[in-house]
PDB file of C-alpha atoms in Angstrom:
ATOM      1  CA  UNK A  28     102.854  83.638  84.714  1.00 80.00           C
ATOM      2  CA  UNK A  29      99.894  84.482  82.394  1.00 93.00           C
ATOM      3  CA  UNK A  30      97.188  86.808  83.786  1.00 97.00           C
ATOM      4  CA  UNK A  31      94.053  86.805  81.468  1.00 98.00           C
ATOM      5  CA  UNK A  32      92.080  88.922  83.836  1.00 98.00           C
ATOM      6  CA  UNK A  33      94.744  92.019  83.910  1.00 98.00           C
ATOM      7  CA  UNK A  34      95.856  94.578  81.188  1.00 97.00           C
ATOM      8  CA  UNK A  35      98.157  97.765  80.720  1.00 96.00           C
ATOM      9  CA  UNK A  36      96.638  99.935  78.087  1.00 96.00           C
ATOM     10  CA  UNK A  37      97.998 103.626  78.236  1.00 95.00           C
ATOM     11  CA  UNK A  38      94.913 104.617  77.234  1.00 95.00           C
ATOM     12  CA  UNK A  39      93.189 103.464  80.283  1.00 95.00           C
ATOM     13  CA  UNK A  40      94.180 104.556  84.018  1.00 94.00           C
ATOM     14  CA  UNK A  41      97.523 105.727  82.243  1.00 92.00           C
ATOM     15  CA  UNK A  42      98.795 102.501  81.681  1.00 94.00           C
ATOM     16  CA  UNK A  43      97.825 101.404  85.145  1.00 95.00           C
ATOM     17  CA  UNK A  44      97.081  97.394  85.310  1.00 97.00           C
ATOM     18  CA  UNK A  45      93.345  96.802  85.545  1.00 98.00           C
ATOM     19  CA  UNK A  46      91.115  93.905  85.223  1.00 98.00           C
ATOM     20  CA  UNK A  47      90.310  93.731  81.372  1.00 98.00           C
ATOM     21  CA  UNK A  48      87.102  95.292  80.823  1.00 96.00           C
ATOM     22  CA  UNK A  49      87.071  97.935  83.734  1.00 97.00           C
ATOM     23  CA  UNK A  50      88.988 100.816  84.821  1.00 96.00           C
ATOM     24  CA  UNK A  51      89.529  99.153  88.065  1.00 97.00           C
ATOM     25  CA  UNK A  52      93.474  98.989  89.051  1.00 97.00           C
ATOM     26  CA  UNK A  53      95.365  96.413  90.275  1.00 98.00           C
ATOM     27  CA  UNK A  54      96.333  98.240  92.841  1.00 97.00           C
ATOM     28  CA  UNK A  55      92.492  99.641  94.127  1.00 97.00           C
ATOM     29  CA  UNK A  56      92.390  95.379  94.732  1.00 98.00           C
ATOM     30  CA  UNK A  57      95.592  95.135  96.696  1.00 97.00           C
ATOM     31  CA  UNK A  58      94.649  98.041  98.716  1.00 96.00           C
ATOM     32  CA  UNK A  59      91.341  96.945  99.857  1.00 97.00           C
ATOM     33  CA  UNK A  60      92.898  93.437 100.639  1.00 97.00           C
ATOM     34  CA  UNK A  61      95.674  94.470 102.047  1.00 94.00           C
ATOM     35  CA  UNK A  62      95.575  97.075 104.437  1.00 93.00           C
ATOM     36  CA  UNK A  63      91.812  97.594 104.880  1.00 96.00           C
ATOM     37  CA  UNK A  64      91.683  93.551 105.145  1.00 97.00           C
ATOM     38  CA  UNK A  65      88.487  93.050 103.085  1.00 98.00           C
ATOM     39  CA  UNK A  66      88.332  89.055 101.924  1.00 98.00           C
ATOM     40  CA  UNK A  67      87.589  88.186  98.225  1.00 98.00           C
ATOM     41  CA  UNK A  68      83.960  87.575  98.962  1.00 98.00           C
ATOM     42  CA  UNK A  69      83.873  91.288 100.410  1.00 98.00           C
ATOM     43  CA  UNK A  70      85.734  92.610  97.685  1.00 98.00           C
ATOM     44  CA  UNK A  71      83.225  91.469  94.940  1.00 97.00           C
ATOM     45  CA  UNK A  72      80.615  92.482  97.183  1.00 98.00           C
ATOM     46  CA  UNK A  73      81.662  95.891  96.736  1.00 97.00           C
ATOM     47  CA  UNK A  74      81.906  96.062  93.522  1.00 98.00           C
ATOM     48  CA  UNK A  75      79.494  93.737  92.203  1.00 97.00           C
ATOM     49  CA  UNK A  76      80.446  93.988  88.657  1.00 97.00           C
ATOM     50  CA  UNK A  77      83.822  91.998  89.305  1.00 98.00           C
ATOM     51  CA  UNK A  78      83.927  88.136  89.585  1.00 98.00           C
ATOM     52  CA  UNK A  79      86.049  85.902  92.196  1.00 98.00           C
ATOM     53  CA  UNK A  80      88.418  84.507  89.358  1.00 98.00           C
ATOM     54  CA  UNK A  81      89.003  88.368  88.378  1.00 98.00           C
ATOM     55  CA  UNK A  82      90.110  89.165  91.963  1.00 98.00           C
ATOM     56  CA  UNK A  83      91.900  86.472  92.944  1.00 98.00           C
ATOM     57  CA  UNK A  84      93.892  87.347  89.720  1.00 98.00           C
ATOM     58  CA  UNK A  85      94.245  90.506  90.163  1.00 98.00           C
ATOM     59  CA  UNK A  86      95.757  89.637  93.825  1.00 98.00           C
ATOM     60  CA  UNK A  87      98.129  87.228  92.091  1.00 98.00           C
ATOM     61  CA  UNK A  88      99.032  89.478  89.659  1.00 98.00           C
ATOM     62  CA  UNK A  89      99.364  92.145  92.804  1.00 97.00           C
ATOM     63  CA  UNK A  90     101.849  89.658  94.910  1.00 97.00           C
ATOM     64  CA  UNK A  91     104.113  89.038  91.150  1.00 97.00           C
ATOM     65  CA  UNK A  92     104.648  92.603  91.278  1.00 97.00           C
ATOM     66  CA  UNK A  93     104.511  94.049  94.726  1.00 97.00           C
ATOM     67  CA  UNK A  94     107.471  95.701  95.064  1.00 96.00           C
ATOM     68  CA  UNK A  95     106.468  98.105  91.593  1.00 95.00           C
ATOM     69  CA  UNK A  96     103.063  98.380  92.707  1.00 95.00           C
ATOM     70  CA  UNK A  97     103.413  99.311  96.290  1.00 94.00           C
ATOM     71  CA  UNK A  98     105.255 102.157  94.936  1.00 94.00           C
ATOM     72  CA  UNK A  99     102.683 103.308  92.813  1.00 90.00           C
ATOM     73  CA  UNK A 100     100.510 103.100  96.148  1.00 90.00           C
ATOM     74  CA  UNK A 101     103.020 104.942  98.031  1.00 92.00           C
ATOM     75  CA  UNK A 102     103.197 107.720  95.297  1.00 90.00           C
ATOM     76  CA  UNK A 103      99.436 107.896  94.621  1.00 84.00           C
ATOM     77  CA  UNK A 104      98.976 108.423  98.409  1.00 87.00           C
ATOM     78  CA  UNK A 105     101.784 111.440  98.500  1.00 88.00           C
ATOM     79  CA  UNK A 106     100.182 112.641  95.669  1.00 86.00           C
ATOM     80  CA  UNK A 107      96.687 112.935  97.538  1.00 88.00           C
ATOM     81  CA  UNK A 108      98.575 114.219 100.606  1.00 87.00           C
ATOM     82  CA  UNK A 109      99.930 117.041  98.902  1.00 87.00           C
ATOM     83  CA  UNK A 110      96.715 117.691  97.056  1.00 86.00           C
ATOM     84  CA  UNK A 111      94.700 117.908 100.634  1.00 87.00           C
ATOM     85  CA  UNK A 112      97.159 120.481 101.854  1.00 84.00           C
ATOM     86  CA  UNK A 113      96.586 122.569  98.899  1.00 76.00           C
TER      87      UNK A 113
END
């Protein structure tokens, strides 16, 4: 399936998938759906920049490619674990 709202560029986020014209990831999105439960609407409220076709892409584009992604949430969040403790 096409996404016209997400990119990879290594340049940005280190390859990371973000909505085209931000440095916002794919995965920021899934984790403020997902486990702190914020709706679409709430979402964009947040971060007013975004539209509702970019997020409900981005989610899409999230639920294609969970299983990768929710790794890279998993190792971001050991990452910032073991920075803390430092």
């Amino acid at each position: 399936m096409k996404h016209p709202y997400i990119e990879a560029d290594k340049k940005i986020c280190g390859g990371s998938p973000v909505i085209k014209g931000t440095r916002m990831r794919v995965v920021d999105i899934a984790i403020e759906y997902e486990y702190l439960n914020h709706t679409p609407d709430e979402i964009i409220s947040a971060h007013p920049h975004l539209k509702l076709e970019q997020v409900h892409d981005t989610l899409s584009y999230y639920y294609e490619n969970r299983s990768e992604l929710d790794e890279k949430i998993k190792k971001d969040k050991q990452f910032v674990q073991k920075l803390s403790k430092t």
